[in-house]
XYZ file of C-alpha atoms in Angstrom:
619
model
C -15.705 -3.339 -19.738
C -13.515 -4.073 -16.972
C -14.435 -2.677 -13.356
C -11.504 -1.120 -12.960
C -9.293 1.655 -15.318
C -6.054 2.852 -13.188
C -4.830 5.927 -14.973
C -1.057 6.557 -14.530
C 0.751 9.454 -15.866
C 4.327 9.122 -15.992
C 7.303 12.055 -16.512
C 11.126 11.287 -15.470
C 9.865 8.622 -12.863
C 11.551 5.699 -14.521
C 13.222 4.656 -10.740
C 9.682 4.528 -9.741
C 8.067 3.494 -11.902
C 7.927 -0.366 -12.390
C 7.314 -0.259 -8.839
C 3.963 1.750 -9.172
C 2.784 -0.612 -12.335
C 3.667 -3.660 -10.320
C 1.713 -2.883 -7.392
C -1.924 -2.361 -9.687
C -0.744 -5.282 -11.933
C -0.158 -7.782 -8.713
C -3.856 -6.921 -6.934
C -5.418 -9.821 -6.107
C -8.606 -7.763 -7.401
C -7.944 -8.187 -11.441
C -10.806 -6.667 -13.498
C -9.095 -3.714 -14.709
C -7.040 -2.052 -17.216
C -4.252 0.241 -16.429
C -3.905 2.691 -18.891
C 0.012 3.820 -18.760
C 0.988 7.339 -20.064
C 3.972 8.188 -21.312
C 4.088 12.520 -21.001
C 7.301 12.298 -23.899
C 9.583 11.438 -20.589
C 12.947 12.088 -21.273
C 14.231 9.489 -19.090
C 13.347 5.690 -19.643
C 9.358 5.411 -18.857
C 8.584 5.196 -22.292
C 10.105 2.066 -22.997
C 9.196 0.654 -18.984
C 5.431 1.567 -20.133
C 6.069 -0.505 -23.364
C 7.811 -3.316 -21.225
C 4.993 -4.055 -19.084
C 2.641 -3.740 -22.534
C 4.170 -6.358 -23.942
C 3.885 -9.143 -21.137
C 0.757 -8.299 -19.849
C -2.609 -7.366 -22.329
C -4.109 -5.112 -19.167
C -1.512 -2.475 -20.114
C -2.539 -0.298 -22.595
C 0.822 2.352 -23.492
C 0.045 5.746 -24.191
C 2.561 7.901 -25.705
C 2.059 11.921 -25.979
C 4.029 13.587 -28.491
C 5.636 16.344 -26.286
C 5.172 16.609 -22.971
C 1.714 18.399 -22.097
C 2.135 18.038 -18.219
C 0.441 15.953 -15.520
C -3.233 17.556 -16.479
C -3.732 17.166 -19.958
C -0.795 13.631 -19.645
C -4.549 12.318 -17.396
C -7.044 13.207 -20.087
C -5.110 11.380 -22.628
C -5.628 8.257 -20.143
C -9.424 9.510 -19.393
C -10.137 9.417 -22.913
C -9.045 5.971 -23.187
C -10.558 4.293 -19.918
C -12.986 2.045 -20.621
C -13.909 1.017 -17.056
C -16.726 1.176 -14.864
C -14.857 3.668 -12.973
C -11.653 5.277 -13.026
C -8.901 5.848 -10.633
C -5.519 7.993 -10.931
C -2.690 6.939 -9.879
C 1.263 8.994 -9.599
C 3.693 7.640 -11.351
C 5.743 7.707 -8.096
C 3.123 6.306 -6.117
C 2.001 2.868 -5.042
C -1.390 0.711 -3.984
C -1.384 -0.846 -1.211
C -1.456 -5.040 -1.827
C -5.648 -5.618 -1.486
C -6.295 -2.229 -2.315
C -8.374 -2.567 -5.320
C -10.330 -5.266 -3.965
C -11.128 -3.327 -0.523
C -12.551 -0.518 -3.200
C -14.689 -2.795 -5.248
C -16.353 -4.345 -1.849
C -16.925 -0.921 -0.234
C -18.704 -0.019 -3.880
C -20.249 -3.111 -3.770
C -21.785 -2.574 -0.224
C -22.705 1.171 -0.676
C -25.142 0.817 -4.153
C -22.156 1.944 -6.848
C -21.751 5.966 -5.450
C -20.620 8.711 -7.891
C -17.086 8.791 -5.761
C -15.588 7.136 -3.229
C -12.903 8.550 -1.376
C -10.159 6.521 0.403
C -7.340 6.651 2.894
C -3.723 7.360 1.946
C -0.152 7.277 3.850
C 2.810 9.411 2.919
C 6.005 7.165 2.822
C 9.372 9.063 3.329
C 12.675 8.158 1.516
C 13.436 7.017 4.823
C 10.610 4.409 5.318
C 8.867 6.534 7.695
C 5.434 6.107 7.005
C 2.928 8.641 7.957
C -0.786 9.172 8.465
C -2.718 12.428 8.211
C -4.886 14.234 10.775
C -8.092 13.968 8.909
C -8.658 10.884 8.635
C -11.475 10.708 11.044
C -13.765 12.138 8.129
C -13.004 8.839 6.539
C -14.854 6.722 8.798
C -17.835 4.401 7.405
C -19.809 4.556 10.330
C -23.355 6.640 9.383
C -25.519 6.119 6.294
C -23.971 5.625 2.843
C -24.040 6.811 0.072
C -23.841 10.454 0.896
C -24.055 13.871 -0.513
C -21.301 16.529 0.614
C -23.690 18.375 2.277
C -23.931 15.170 4.770
C -20.035 15.197 5.507
C -18.636 18.615 4.620
C -15.715 17.445 6.617
C -14.333 15.762 3.618
C -13.242 18.951 2.253
C -10.641 19.163 4.858
C -8.688 15.714 3.909
C -6.225 16.275 1.392
C -7.407 18.284 -2.284
C -6.273 14.829 -4.243
C -7.134 13.356 -7.446
C -5.475 9.776 -6.385
C -7.669 9.078 -3.517
C -10.719 8.563 -4.981
C -12.598 6.661 -7.620
C -14.794 7.827 -9.939
C -17.876 6.538 -11.749
C -17.029 6.857 -15.343
C -20.311 8.079 -16.476
C -20.755 10.206 -14.036
C -17.363 11.968 -15.328
C -18.559 11.620 -18.783
C -21.828 13.040 -17.462
C -19.993 16.438 -15.985
C -17.834 16.451 -18.449
C -14.717 16.883 -15.866
C -11.660 17.483 -17.511
C -8.316 18.475 -16.277
C -6.565 21.776 -17.129
C -2.751 22.477 -17.809
C -0.289 23.406 -15.063
C 0.880 23.374 -11.272
C -2.114 22.355 -8.987
C -4.412 20.907 -11.732
C -6.044 18.903 -8.776
C -7.512 21.569 -7.179
C -10.505 22.626 -10.108
C -11.014 19.055 -10.749
C -11.457 17.925 -6.910
C -13.665 20.349 -5.721
C -16.067 20.206 -8.339
C -15.881 16.262 -8.308
C -17.100 16.318 -4.735
C -19.598 19.164 -5.233
C -20.949 17.510 -8.482
C -21.463 13.893 -6.902
C -25.311 12.961 -5.967
C -23.663 10.458 -3.908
C -20.402 9.716 -2.108
C -19.230 7.223 -0.114
C -15.625 6.622 2.310
C -13.525 3.919 2.654
C -11.550 4.400 6.119
C -8.403 1.759 4.563
C -5.136 3.048 3.383
C -5.329 1.867 -0.143
C -2.316 4.551 -1.142
C 1.358 4.914 -0.295
C 1.885 8.779 -1.255
C 5.785 8.472 -1.995
C 7.599 11.972 -0.196
C 11.049 12.193 -2.520
C 13.943 14.207 -1.547
C 14.051 15.733 -4.613
C 12.011 16.250 -8.008
C 8.261 17.067 -6.548
C 6.633 19.802 -7.817
C 5.518 20.725 -4.767
C 8.954 21.505 -3.727
C 10.647 23.373 -6.922
C 11.310 26.595 -7.285
C 9.390 28.518 -9.647
C 7.460 31.050 -10.832
C 4.954 28.337 -11.858
C 3.245 28.349 -8.442
C 1.525 31.355 -9.891
C -0.917 29.066 -11.533
C -2.451 28.435 -8.859
C -4.900 31.633 -9.272
C -5.330 30.576 -12.361
C -6.590 27.034 -10.970
C -9.061 28.903 -8.412
C -10.486 31.391 -10.998
C -11.961 28.114 -12.754
C -13.031 26.095 -9.454
C -15.166 29.669 -9.053
C -15.871 29.381 -12.320
C -17.652 26.279 -12.106
C -19.584 27.917 -9.227
C -20.774 30.506 -11.040
C -22.508 28.317 -13.537
C -23.764 25.858 -10.441
C -26.368 28.609 -8.496
C -27.410 25.653 -6.872
C -23.867 25.207 -5.111
C -23.648 28.790 -3.920
C -24.031 27.425 -0.145
C -19.790 26.066 -1.032
C -18.758 29.542 -1.299
C -18.063 30.674 1.447
C -16.335 27.565 2.085
C -14.094 27.167 -0.759
C -13.154 31.184 -0.588
C -11.731 30.298 2.518
C -9.823 27.229 1.851
C -8.600 29.188 -1.395
C -7.427 32.049 1.145
C -5.744 29.211 3.375
C -4.130 27.793 0.205
C -2.729 31.075 -1.035
C -1.083 31.619 2.389
C 0.223 28.505 2.685
C 2.396 28.234 -0.699
C 3.522 32.058 0.310
C 4.710 30.579 3.368
C 6.473 27.146 2.353
C 10.006 27.766 2.283
C 12.043 27.894 -1.565
C 8.518 27.393 -3.239
C 8.122 31.055 -4.185
C 11.690 32.992 -6.280
C 12.521 35.153 -3.840
C 12.154 37.894 -6.033
C 8.266 36.861 -7.125
C 7.169 36.876 -3.476
C 6.105 40.531 -3.335
C 4.586 40.316 -6.434
C 2.461 36.812 -5.433
C 0.912 38.390 -2.525
C -0.229 41.239 -4.200
C -2.063 38.431 -6.326
C -3.200 36.473 -3.501
C -4.975 40.087 -2.383
C -6.505 40.499 -5.792
C -8.072 37.135 -5.611
C -9.260 37.408 -2.032
C -11.214 40.771 -2.958
C -12.380 39.331 -5.882
C -13.986 36.343 -4.373
C -14.594 37.486 -0.852
C -17.800 36.224 0.169
C -19.744 36.684 3.528
C -20.015 33.659 5.863
C -16.610 32.268 5.831
C -15.527 32.245 9.616
C -12.444 30.879 10.365
C -10.674 30.976 13.712
C -8.839 33.763 15.260
C -5.101 32.541 13.774
C -6.672 32.369 10.257
C -8.388 35.406 10.765
C -6.196 37.379 10.983
C -3.959 36.224 8.046
C -6.681 36.774 6.034
C -7.237 40.106 7.121
C -3.370 40.891 6.317
C -4.020 39.232 3.303
C -6.748 41.518 2.431
C -5.075 44.494 2.928
C -2.224 43.909 1.205
C 0.344 44.392 4.279
C 3.139 41.758 3.182
C 5.543 42.803 5.879
C 3.050 42.386 8.742
C 2.517 39.522 7.089
C 6.019 38.251 6.778
C 6.624 39.607 10.343
C 3.367 37.534 12.002
C 4.719 34.497 10.600
C 8.273 34.765 11.871
C 6.494 35.748 15.207
C 4.431 32.388 15.032
C 7.705 30.402 13.883
C 9.851 31.515 16.974
C 6.495 31.284 19.325
C 6.630 27.183 18.037
C 10.179 26.601 18.458
C 10.266 28.272 22.180
C 7.336 26.373 22.861
C 9.106 23.475 21.547
C 11.960 24.122 23.852
C 10.061 24.692 26.796
C 8.229 20.791 26.247
C 11.612 19.665 25.204
C 12.922 21.088 28.837
C 9.783 20.157 30.719
C 10.208 16.470 29.524
C 13.851 16.238 30.873
C 13.134 17.758 34.140
C 9.841 15.026 34.306
C 12.421 12.404 32.936
C 15.353 13.630 35.651
C 12.673 13.358 38.758
C 11.071 10.161 37.496
C 14.594 8.567 37.410
C 15.732 9.604 41.277
C 11.925 8.038 42.033
C 13.151 5.092 40.574
C 16.449 4.988 42.794
C 15.149 5.374 45.753
C 12.363 2.602 44.454
C 15.784 0.650 43.982
C 16.457 1.068 47.630
C 13.147 -0.493 48.874
C 12.718 -4.486 49.022
C 11.526 -6.623 46.102
C 7.800 -7.553 47.260
C 7.718 -11.439 46.551
C 4.348 -12.238 45.816
C 4.676 -9.493 42.551
C 4.356 -9.509 38.931
C 4.772 -7.272 35.870
C 3.675 -7.826 32.687
C 3.986 -6.226 29.343
C 4.023 -6.873 25.502
C 4.563 -5.758 21.926
C 6.088 -2.041 23.066
C 3.284 -1.888 25.687
C -0.054 -2.018 22.929
C -2.066 -3.865 24.421
C -3.207 -7.043 26.735
C -2.160 -9.942 24.321
C 0.183 -12.636 23.146
C 2.160 -15.069 25.416
C 2.456 -12.548 28.558
C -1.125 -12.081 28.821
C -1.408 -16.245 28.609
C 1.015 -16.493 31.654
C -0.905 -13.353 33.434
C -4.005 -15.099 32.988
C -2.807 -18.505 34.279
C -1.030 -17.054 37.240
C -4.233 -15.341 38.136
C -5.766 -18.598 38.054
C -3.081 -20.837 39.501
C -1.304 -18.569 41.886
C -3.760 -16.052 43.133
C -1.627 -14.880 45.687
C 0.350 -13.314 43.374
C -0.368 -9.507 43.070
C 0.132 -9.104 38.733
C 0.266 -5.542 37.130
C -0.059 -4.893 33.078
C 1.936 -2.118 31.135
C 0.190 -0.450 28.747
C -0.113 2.521 27.268
C -3.351 4.535 28.143
C -4.579 4.044 24.417
C -5.126 0.226 25.279
C -6.341 -0.144 28.042
C -9.837 -1.190 27.050
C -7.976 -4.202 26.436
C -7.184 -5.274 29.955
C -9.017 -7.609 31.725
C -11.023 -5.934 34.563
C -9.910 -6.705 37.838
C -5.981 -6.232 36.159
C -3.958 -3.692 37.792
C -2.305 -1.626 34.879
C 0.043 0.983 34.919
C 1.118 3.880 31.585
C 4.576 3.291 30.936
C 6.682 6.224 31.902
C 4.945 6.910 35.175
C 6.098 6.780 38.562
C 3.519 3.465 39.190
C 5.884 1.620 35.862
C 9.193 2.714 37.382
C 7.750 1.381 40.944
C 6.828 -1.866 39.092
C 9.725 -2.791 37.093
C 12.140 -1.558 40.411
C 10.181 -3.540 43.129
C 8.193 -6.798 41.052
C 9.841 -9.516 42.030
C 8.719 -11.267 38.063
C 9.220 -9.632 34.836
C 7.649 -10.803 31.867
C 7.372 -9.432 28.238
C 7.540 -10.451 24.956
C 9.936 -7.944 23.653
C 12.608 -6.216 25.976
C 12.464 -3.820 28.608
C 13.295 -0.679 29.530
C 17.231 -0.330 28.537
C 16.665 1.744 31.593
C 16.110 -1.280 33.629
C 18.060 -2.082 36.356
C 17.691 -6.191 36.777
C 17.988 -6.881 40.660
C 18.735 -9.806 42.674
C 15.887 -11.834 43.464
C 13.799 -10.536 40.046
C 12.917 -12.867 37.654
C 12.499 -11.977 34.072
C 11.179 -14.585 31.639
C 11.174 -13.507 27.796
C 7.988 -15.037 26.183
C 8.908 -13.609 22.443
C 6.076 -13.962 20.016
C 6.625 -15.879 16.964
C 8.292 -18.354 15.649
C 10.905 -16.871 13.647
C 10.977 -16.617 10.215
C 13.235 -13.876 9.328
C 16.456 -12.379 10.346
C 16.657 -11.814 14.613
C 19.275 -10.604 16.387
C 22.824 -10.940 15.777
C 21.913 -12.327 12.259
C 21.004 -8.907 11.084
C 24.799 -7.732 11.804
C 25.585 -8.987 8.347
C 21.881 -6.823 7.461
C 22.746 -3.289 8.051
C 19.440 -2.191 6.069
C 17.095 -4.362 7.734
C 19.196 -3.860 11.353
C 18.520 0.316 10.496
C 21.612 0.947 13.131
C 20.749 -1.552 15.929
C 22.681 -1.400 19.130
C 24.074 -4.832 19.298
C 26.091 -4.538 22.688
C 23.075 -2.407 23.913
C 20.971 -6.017 22.782
C 23.562 -8.391 24.420
C 22.799 -6.480 27.882
C 19.195 -6.527 27.430
C 19.403 -10.151 26.476
C 22.071 -11.025 29.157
C 18.874 -9.750 31.932
C 16.908 -12.874 30.583
C 16.280 -15.851 33.314
C 14.571 -17.855 31.469
C 13.854 -18.173 27.625
C 10.147 -19.304 26.542
C 10.682 -21.192 23.059
C 7.771 -22.711 20.973
C 9.471 -25.412 19.151
C 12.958 -26.818 17.830
C 13.346 -24.734 15.054
C 12.787 -21.141 17.277
C 15.100 -23.025 20.051
C 18.081 -23.230 17.576
C 17.608 -19.605 16.303
C 17.098 -18.458 19.617
C 20.260 -20.035 21.185
C 22.815 -18.740 17.920
C 21.075 -14.840 17.398
C 20.934 -14.249 21.677
C 23.441 -16.045 22.825
C 23.256 -15.694 26.859
C 23.651 -18.053 30.123
C 19.420 -17.530 30.302
C 17.632 -20.793 30.526
C 15.903 -22.399 27.661
C 12.239 -23.848 27.909
C 10.856 -25.859 24.670
C 7.223 -25.911 26.359
C 5.503 -23.687 23.424
C 4.176 -21.019 22.583
C 1.528 -19.527 25.676
C -0.113 -17.896 23.727
C -1.000 -21.121 21.642
C -2.531 -23.089 24.768
C -5.649 -21.597 24.535
C -6.568 -23.630 20.849
C -5.034 -26.405 22.986
C -7.520 -26.515 25.641
C -10.127 -25.058 23.929
C -13.200 -27.934 24.215
C -16.442 -28.200 21.527
C -18.259 -25.741 23.333
C -15.202 -23.141 23.024
C -15.242 -24.003 19.036
C -18.753 -23.351 18.924
C -18.990 -20.466 20.136
C -16.379 -18.800 18.223
C -17.710 -20.178 14.988
C -20.656 -18.178 15.507
C -18.548 -14.880 16.568
C -16.683 -14.914 13.674
C -19.385 -16.175 11.623
C -18.135 -19.293 10.427
C -21.341 -21.185 9.285
C -21.862 -24.691 9.802
C -19.979 -26.623 7.055
C -17.213 -24.049 6.099
C -13.736 -24.085 6.746
C -11.990 -21.083 8.310
C -8.080 -20.648 7.225
C -6.050 -18.294 9.428
C -3.582 -16.581 6.993
C -1.239 -14.537 9.321
C 2.351 -14.330 7.214
C 5.003 -12.679 9.220
C 7.086 -9.498 8.221
C 10.102 -10.094 5.830
C 12.887 -8.172 6.780
C 15.092 -8.887 3.768
C 11.557 -7.746 1.072
C 10.291 -4.384 0.717
C 7.394 -4.154 -0.088
C 5.896 -6.628 2.107
C 4.661 -9.562 -0.681
C 1.253 -11.339 -0.561
C 2.355 -14.421 -0.756
C -0.619 -16.746 -0.509
C -3.284 -14.966 -3.067
C -6.595 -15.714 -1.062
C -8.979 -14.984 -3.495
C -7.374 -17.436 -6.451
C -7.319 -19.783 -3.635
C -10.945 -19.928 -2.596
C -11.419 -20.012 -6.254
C -9.562 -23.424 -7.025
C -10.932 -24.617 -4.071
C -15.041 -23.752 -5.253
C -15.914 -22.118 -1.811
C -17.741 -18.813 -1.693
C -16.362 -16.122 0.232
C -18.285 -15.653 3.716
C -18.281 -12.077 4.441
C -16.904 -11.314 7.679
C -18.609 -9.391 10.441
C -17.031 -6.033 11.846
C -13.481 -6.651 13.750
C -14.154 -6.854 17.583
C -11.930 -6.475 20.324
C -8.983 -8.599 19.910
C -9.855 -9.719 16.783
C -7.928 -8.047 13.505
C -8.771 -8.085 9.883
C -5.892 -8.372 7.124
C -5.523 -5.844 4.589
C -7.890 -6.470 2.260
C -9.151 -9.261 3.260
C -12.896 -10.532 1.718
C -14.156 -12.871 3.980
C -13.391 -15.282 7.124
C -10.339 -16.375 4.853
C -8.918 -12.898 5.563
C -9.284 -12.646 9.020
C -6.279 -13.319 10.792
C -5.456 -13.807 15.043
C -2.588 -15.320 14.922
C -1.556 -12.079 17.473
C -4.494 -13.089 20.099
C -3.326 -14.313 23.591
C -4.972 -16.192 25.580
C -6.988 -13.062 27.408
C -8.185 -11.834 24.278
C -5.954 -8.625 23.411
C -4.474 -8.769 20.172
C -1.121 -7.822 18.533
C -1.475 -4.862 16.803
C -1.217 -5.598 12.834
C 2.145 -3.847 12.389
C 3.967 -5.947 15.233
C 2.902 -9.156 14.564
C 6.308 -11.075 13.378
C 8.651 -8.538 14.924
C 11.177 -10.242 17.266
C 12.409 -8.901 20.696
C 16.058 -8.398 19.037
C 14.408 -5.480 17.362
C 14.380 -2.990 19.743
C 18.263 -2.326 20.689
């Protein structure tokens, strides 16, 4: 019996299906079966599934004789599942690397709960990745497993089937099955959360939820959106059969009303001629399932009241008024930002007229995301070797806790920030400063970079427009011309930097300042760090921190850490929770999964998504 059964229904997703299947089969956790269901797709989905089944015995190919829809296709896969746990993945979405290992580890750590809810990220066709606003409900803090009554906020997380792992005997006991029609997730996910006797959460992104420009059901104009009413009939029928769950009726009633209003107001979802009929159906359902105890916020309460009264014109007018108000507020905020920006630039110009302070230095790193990398190492040594120099660190307030005590820090975009840029003699960064920086006579700018260039950088990106993503190379070179010194870690780096950032700076091939920490470390330092990281005596820790590959998408997992350990015959050592300044690679299982490459001498960590990016990646 495999640990996981992953069910992938496929209909008209031949463009995305190979990436989806690869994301499952390429997981470091391989104890799985992949049940791919061809829902009689008119494109090449069936052939793609057969191709994968022929070359990987873990793939079970299922071909439906006629198009049944997403729900019945999942049922067909569920009927063939043999795994301990069942996961669902739509044919145009993907698992992130290490997702199944993370799920397996969390299930083990929480005693194999009946239901595990994990995080996801929306990935847009433009390449942007956007998280959601409710991930706080997925925190792993507190007792686990639990029941929904202990964490009712989980009902606010997107009600979809594919951000959960279900114990198969739980699904069998409850006789869960998907209904036909649109919004088939609704009468599955609510009952699953309500019926589960043990639930756990995993605060890690495991699924990339693709946001397609076209082809999404939710962006299709169709009368089939009326099927939402049938799905909520099924939800409340489930509650009617479970008197012990009556306490949840007010909550689900409110969620139903919110869902109706969101579908009604979504542009392009309902045919124009059907909108009045949809509103009447919403009113009828509202009155049918209305339950005392649901107390939404004031604005929501008004919308719900208009639905109950059937006041469609008033509801439409209210929606239009809210839209206009939001637009007006957005415009006001924009004008306020412009005015503030103009005032700050006047302040900066005034500061440029004042003398440069000779014994001052300003530092920044990684787009102001904390105290770390080589600038932190330099700042620490400046305080040690030249205490008469007053140092200032530029840092977003969210990362202020990474700045050592006693080090002055300023937030970017403030008056103090512009004053520091205008009047500090020394400027140190591992990326470029603000493009509006005016380099003054007497100022010295030290560029440290933050890694060995193993991808395409600077002017090399002229030949790779997809990786450059609209970079302004003239502006880049103008920034490079401000550099007085460029620190290089090694000869390879020197050759690259001089080619891709040609300018009159002085190249300092002195090594990487952030790595000096390791050269100066004593035996006592090593012992202390091994204890802090939980590395037992006699064990070897492998640091794996690969740089970003601009020419590969998605980013490959070039080293299978679990396979490496298995071949060495060394068991994985559970890693302690990440401390400030120490990050963990996605899906890491033990000390071999710890990543500290972005850590500077000051102990700050370079955020995971910035490791390996160079100064030339900001135009």
